[in-house]
Short mmCIF file of C-alpha atoms in Angstrom, two decimals:
data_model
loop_
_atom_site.label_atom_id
_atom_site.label_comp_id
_atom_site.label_asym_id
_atom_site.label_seq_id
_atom_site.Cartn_x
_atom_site.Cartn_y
_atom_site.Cartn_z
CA UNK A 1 -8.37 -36.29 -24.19
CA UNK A 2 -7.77 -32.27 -24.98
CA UNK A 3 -10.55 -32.00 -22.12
CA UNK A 4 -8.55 -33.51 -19.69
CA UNK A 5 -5.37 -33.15 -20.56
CA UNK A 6 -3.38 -29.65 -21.03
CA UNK A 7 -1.05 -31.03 -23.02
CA UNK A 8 -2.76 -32.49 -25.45
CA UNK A 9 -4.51 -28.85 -26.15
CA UNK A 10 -1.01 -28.23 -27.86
CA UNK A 11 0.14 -31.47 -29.92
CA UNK A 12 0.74 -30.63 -33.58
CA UNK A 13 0.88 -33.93 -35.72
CA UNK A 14 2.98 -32.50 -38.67
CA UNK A 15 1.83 -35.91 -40.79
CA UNK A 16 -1.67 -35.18 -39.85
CA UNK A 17 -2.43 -31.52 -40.18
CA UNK A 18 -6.36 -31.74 -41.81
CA UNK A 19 -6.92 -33.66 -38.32
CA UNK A 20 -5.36 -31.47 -36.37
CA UNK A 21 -6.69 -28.29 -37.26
CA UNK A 22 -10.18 -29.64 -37.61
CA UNK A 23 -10.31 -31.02 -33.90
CA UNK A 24 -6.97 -29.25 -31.82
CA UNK A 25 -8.94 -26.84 -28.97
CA UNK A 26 -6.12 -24.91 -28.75
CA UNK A 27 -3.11 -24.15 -30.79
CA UNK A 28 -4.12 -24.16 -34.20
CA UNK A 29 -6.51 -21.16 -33.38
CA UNK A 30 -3.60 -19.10 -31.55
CA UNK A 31 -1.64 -20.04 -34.36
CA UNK A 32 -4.33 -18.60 -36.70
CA UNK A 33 -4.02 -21.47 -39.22
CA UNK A 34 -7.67 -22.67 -39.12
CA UNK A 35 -8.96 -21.32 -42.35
CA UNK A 36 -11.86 -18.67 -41.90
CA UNK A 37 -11.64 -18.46 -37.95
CA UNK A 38 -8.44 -16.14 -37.92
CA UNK A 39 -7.74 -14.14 -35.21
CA UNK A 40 -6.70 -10.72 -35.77
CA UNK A 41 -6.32 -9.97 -32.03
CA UNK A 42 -3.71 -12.59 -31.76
CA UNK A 43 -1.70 -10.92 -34.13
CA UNK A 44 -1.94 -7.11 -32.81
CA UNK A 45 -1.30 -8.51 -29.60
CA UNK A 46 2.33 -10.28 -30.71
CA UNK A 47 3.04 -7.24 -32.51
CA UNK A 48 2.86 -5.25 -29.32
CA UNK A 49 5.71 -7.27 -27.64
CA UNK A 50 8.37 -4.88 -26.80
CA UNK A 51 10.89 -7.63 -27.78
CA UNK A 52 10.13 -11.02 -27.65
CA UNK A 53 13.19 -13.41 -26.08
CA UNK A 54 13.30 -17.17 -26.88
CA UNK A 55 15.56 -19.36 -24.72
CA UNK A 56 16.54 -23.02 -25.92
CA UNK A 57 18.53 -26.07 -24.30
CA UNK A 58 21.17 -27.47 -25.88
CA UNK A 59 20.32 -30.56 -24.65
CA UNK A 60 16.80 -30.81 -23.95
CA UNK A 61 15.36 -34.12 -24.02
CA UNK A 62 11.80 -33.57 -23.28
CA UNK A 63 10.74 -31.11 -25.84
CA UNK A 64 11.05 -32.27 -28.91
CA UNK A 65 11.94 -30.89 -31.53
CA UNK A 66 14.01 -28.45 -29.01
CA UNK A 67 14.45 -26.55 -32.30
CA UNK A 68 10.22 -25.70 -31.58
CA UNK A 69 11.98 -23.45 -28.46
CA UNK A 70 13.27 -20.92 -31.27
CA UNK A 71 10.14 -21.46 -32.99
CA UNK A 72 11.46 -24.06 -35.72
CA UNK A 73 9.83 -27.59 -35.96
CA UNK A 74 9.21 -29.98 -38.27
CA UNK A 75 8.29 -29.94 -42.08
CA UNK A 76 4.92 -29.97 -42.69
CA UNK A 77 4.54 -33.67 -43.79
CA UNK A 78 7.67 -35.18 -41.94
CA UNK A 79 8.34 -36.16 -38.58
CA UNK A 80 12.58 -36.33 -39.09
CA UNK A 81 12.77 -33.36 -41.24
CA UNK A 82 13.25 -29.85 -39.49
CA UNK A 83 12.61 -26.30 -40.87
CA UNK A 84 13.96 -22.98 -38.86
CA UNK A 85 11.78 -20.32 -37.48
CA UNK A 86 12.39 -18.88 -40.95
CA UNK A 87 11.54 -21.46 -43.07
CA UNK A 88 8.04 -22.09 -41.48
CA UNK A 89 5.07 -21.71 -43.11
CA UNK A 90 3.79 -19.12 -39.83
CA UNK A 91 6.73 -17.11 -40.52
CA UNK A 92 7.00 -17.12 -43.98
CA UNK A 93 3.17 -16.20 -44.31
CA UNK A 94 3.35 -14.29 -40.67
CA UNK A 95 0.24 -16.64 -39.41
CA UNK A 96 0.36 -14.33 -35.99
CA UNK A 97 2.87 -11.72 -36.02
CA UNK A 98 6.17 -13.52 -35.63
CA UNK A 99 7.97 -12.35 -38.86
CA UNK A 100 6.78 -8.70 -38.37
CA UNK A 101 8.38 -8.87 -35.30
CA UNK A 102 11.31 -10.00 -36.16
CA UNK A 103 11.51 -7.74 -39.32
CA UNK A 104 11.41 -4.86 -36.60
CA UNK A 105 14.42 -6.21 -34.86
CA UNK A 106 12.04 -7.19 -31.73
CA UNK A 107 12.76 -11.27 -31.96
CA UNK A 108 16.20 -12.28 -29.60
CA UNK A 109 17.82 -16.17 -29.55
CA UNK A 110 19.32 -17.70 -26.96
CA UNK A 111 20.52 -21.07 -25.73
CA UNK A 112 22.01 -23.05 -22.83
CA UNK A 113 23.72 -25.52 -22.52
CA UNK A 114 22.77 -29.00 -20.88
CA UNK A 115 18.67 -30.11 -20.50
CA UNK A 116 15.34 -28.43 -19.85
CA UNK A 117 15.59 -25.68 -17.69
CA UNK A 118 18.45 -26.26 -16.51
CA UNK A 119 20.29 -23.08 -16.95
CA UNK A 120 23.11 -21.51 -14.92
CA UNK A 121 22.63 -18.50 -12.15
CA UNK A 122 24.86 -16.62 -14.40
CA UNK A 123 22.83 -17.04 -17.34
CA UNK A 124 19.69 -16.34 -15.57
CA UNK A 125 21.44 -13.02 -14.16
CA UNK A 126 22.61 -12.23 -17.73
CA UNK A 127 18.84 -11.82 -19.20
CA UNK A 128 18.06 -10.04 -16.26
CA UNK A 129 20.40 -7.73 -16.62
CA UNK A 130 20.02 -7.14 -20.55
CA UNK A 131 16.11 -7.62 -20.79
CA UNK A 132 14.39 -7.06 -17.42
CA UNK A 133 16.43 -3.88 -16.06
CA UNK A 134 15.33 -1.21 -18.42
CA UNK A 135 12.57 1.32 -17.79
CA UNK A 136 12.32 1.61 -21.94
CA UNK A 137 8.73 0.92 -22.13
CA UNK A 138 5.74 -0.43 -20.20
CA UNK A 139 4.83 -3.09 -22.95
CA UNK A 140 4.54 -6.89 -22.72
CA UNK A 141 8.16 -8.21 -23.12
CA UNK A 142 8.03 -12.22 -22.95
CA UNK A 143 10.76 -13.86 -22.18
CA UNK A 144 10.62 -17.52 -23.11
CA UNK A 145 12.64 -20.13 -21.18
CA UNK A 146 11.53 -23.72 -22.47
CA UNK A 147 11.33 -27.10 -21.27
CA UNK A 148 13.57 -30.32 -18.49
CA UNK A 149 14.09 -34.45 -19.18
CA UNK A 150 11.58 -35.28 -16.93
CA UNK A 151 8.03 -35.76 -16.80
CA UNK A 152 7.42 -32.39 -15.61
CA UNK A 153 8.21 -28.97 -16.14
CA UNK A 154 10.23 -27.72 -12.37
CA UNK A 155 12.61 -25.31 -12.08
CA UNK A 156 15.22 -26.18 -9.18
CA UNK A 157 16.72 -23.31 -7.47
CA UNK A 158 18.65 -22.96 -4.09
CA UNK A 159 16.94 -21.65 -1.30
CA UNK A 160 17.38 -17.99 -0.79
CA UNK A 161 17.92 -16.42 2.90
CA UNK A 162 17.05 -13.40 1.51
CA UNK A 163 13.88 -12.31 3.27
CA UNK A 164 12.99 -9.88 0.68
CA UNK A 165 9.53 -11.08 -1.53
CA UNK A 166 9.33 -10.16 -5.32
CA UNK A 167 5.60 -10.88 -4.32
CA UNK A 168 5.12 -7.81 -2.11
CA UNK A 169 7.96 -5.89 -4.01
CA UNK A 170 6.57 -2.34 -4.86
CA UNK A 171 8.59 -0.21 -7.55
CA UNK A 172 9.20 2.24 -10.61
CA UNK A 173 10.61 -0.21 -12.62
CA UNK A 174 7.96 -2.23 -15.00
CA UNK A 175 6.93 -4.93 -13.18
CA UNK A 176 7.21 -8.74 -13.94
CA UNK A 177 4.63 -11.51 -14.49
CA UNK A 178 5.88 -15.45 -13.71
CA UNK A 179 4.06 -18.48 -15.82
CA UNK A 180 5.85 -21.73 -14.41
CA UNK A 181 5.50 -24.74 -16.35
CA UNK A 182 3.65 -28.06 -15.92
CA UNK A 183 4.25 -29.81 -12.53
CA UNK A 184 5.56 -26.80 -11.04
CA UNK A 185 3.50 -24.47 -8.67
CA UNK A 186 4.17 -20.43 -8.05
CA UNK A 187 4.82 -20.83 -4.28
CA UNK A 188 7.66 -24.13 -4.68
CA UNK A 189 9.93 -23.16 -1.98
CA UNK A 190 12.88 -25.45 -4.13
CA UNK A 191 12.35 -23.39 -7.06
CA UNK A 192 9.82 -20.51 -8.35
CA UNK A 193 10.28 -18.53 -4.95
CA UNK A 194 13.08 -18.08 -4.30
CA UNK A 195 13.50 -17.43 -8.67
CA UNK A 196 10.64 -14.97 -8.17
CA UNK A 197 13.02 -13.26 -5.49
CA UNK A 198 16.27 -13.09 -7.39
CA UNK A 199 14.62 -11.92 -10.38
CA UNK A 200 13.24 -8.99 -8.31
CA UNK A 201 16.22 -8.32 -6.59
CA UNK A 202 18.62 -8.01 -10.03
CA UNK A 203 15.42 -6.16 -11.81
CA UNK A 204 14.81 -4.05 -8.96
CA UNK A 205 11.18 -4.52 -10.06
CA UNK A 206 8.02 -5.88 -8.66
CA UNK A 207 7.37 -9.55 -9.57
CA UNK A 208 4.12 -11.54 -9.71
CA UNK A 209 4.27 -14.85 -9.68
CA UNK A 210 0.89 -16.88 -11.46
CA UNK A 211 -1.31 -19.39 -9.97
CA UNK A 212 -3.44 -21.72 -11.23
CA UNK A 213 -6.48 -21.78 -9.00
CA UNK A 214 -9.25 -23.95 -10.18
CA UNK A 215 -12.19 -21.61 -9.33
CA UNK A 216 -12.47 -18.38 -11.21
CA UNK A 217 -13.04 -16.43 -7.96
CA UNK A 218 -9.46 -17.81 -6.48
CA UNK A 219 -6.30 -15.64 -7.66
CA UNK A 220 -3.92 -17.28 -4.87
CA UNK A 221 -3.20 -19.36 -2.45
CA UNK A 222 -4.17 -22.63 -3.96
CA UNK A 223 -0.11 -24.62 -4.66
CA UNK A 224 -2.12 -28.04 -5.05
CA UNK A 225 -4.59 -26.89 -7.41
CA UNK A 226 -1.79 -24.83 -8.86
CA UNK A 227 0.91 -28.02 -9.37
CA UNK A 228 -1.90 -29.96 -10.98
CA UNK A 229 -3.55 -28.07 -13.18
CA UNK A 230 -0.58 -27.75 -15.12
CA UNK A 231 -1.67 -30.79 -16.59
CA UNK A 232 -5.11 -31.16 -16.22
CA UNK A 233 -6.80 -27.86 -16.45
CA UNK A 234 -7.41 -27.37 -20.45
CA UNK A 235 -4.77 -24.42 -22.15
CA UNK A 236 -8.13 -22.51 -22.54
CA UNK A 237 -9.04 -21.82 -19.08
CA UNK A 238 -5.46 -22.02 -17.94
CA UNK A 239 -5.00 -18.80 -20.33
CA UNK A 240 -8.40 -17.34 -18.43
CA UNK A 241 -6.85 -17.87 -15.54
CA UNK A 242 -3.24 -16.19 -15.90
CA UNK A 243 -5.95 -13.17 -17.39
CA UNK A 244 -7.91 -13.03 -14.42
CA UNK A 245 -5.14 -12.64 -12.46
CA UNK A 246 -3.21 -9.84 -14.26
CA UNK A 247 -6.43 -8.36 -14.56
CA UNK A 248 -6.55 -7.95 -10.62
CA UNK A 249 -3.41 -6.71 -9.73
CA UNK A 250 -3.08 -2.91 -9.99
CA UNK A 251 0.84 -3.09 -10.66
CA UNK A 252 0.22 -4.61 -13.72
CA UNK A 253 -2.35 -2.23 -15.13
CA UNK A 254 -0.19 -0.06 -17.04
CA UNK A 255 2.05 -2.57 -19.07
CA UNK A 256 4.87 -5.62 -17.80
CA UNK A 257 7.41 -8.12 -18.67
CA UNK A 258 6.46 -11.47 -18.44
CA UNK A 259 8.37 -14.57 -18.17
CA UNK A 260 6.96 -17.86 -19.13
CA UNK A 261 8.95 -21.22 -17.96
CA UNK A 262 8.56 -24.10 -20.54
CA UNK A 263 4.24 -24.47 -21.06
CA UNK A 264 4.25 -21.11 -19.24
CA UNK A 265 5.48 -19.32 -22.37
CA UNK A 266 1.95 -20.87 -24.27
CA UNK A 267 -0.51 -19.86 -21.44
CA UNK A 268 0.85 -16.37 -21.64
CA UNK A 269 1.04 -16.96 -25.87
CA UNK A 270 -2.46 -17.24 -25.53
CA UNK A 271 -3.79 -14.28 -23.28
#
């Protein structure tokens, strides 16, 4: 199943954790809570974050817990009971970074109102404005927006008449990477472009938007591939992918903010 199916690369059975880190291909290593096969790249990298911005929905009825958005979830042991970011075992024992960060001030909350992704221009212009705008540092800044109540992960936005491309966009401002979410692709006319371009225009910055192209050679161009492989391209290569493509652009090379869209946030999690 984990082979086929990018979610699965991702499920944490809180009643079952001996199973789960014995056999899950993906998060329990980024997590570093496989005994032994700790990571300490994973953790230098989180440290690095510039600031590190989660974004939950009030009413979000597809993840679940939503509280998991802020980095809560359940008890180990439980499936009703829920701890906070703060009361979890990889923040209390800082498993990959998370309570150093937050110790250095570097850890912001936020949350909308309504379901997944389904937040306001307004709010969206807000974050912008407060996270995106500043020329402060050229470190990773992630800025988290998680999951809709459907069965996949699209943003809807209004087409834009504005004929200016984040894509192309060259500037002094630190640039921007995009990681939509599953079911979405980079180049949705209904919803990641014309995103892409608003968040460009506000930022005044360059924006790159991510696909998921299923050969290692392809950067771009590929919005089928890209829409599927959301959910069935592993979390593993998915990760290699959004690498390879940062890798390749020279606008990125000397630091960026990135913004990752419901799964996007745990592809760029695990770069």
């Amino acid at each position: 199943m984990q082979n086929r199916l990018a979610q699965a690369n991702y499920y944490r059975d809180p009643t079952d954790l001996a199973t789960y880190r014995a056999h899950g291909h993906f998060l329990p290593y980024i997590n570093n809570e496989v005994k032994g096969k700790e990571n300490a790249t994973y953790v230098s990298n989180f440290k690095m974050l510039e600031k590190l911005v989660l974004v939950m929905a009030e009413g979000d009825t597809m993840v679940h817990p939503k509280e998991s958005e802020h980095f809560g979830y359940f008890k180990d042991g439980s499936r009703t009971e829920l701890v906070s970011m703060k009361e979890a075992p990889w923040y209390s024992e800082d498993w990959f970074g998370l309570r150093s960060l937050d110790e250095d001030g570097k850890v912001m909350m936020h949350s909308t109102e309504g379901n997944h992704l389904r937040f306001t221009e307004a709010f969206l212009d807000q974050m912008v404005s407060d996270y995106l705008t500043t020329e402060a540092s050229r470190s990773p800044l992630s800025v988290l927006a998680v999951p809709p109540a459907e069965t996949s992960q699209i943003v809807r936005w209004p087409a834009s008449d504005d004929g200016e491309d984040g894509y192309e966009k060259t500037s002094d401002h630190t640039p921007i990477v995009m990681m939509h979410g599953m079911g979405d692709f980079a180049k949705n006319p209904l919803g990641m472009v014309p995103l892409r371009k608003r968040i460009s225009k506000n930022a005044g910055a360059y924006v790159h938007s991510v696909e998921l192209c299923s050969k290692p050679g392809q950067l771009e161009n590929c919005s089928t591939e890209d829409q599927s492989n959301g959910f069935f391209m592993t979390m593993d290569a998915q990760v290699d992918q959004f690498a390879r493509v940062v890798r390749a652009d020279p606008q990125l090379a000397n630091g960026f903010h990135a913004i990752g869209f419901s799964q996007g946030n745990t592809v760029i999690r695990g770069d």
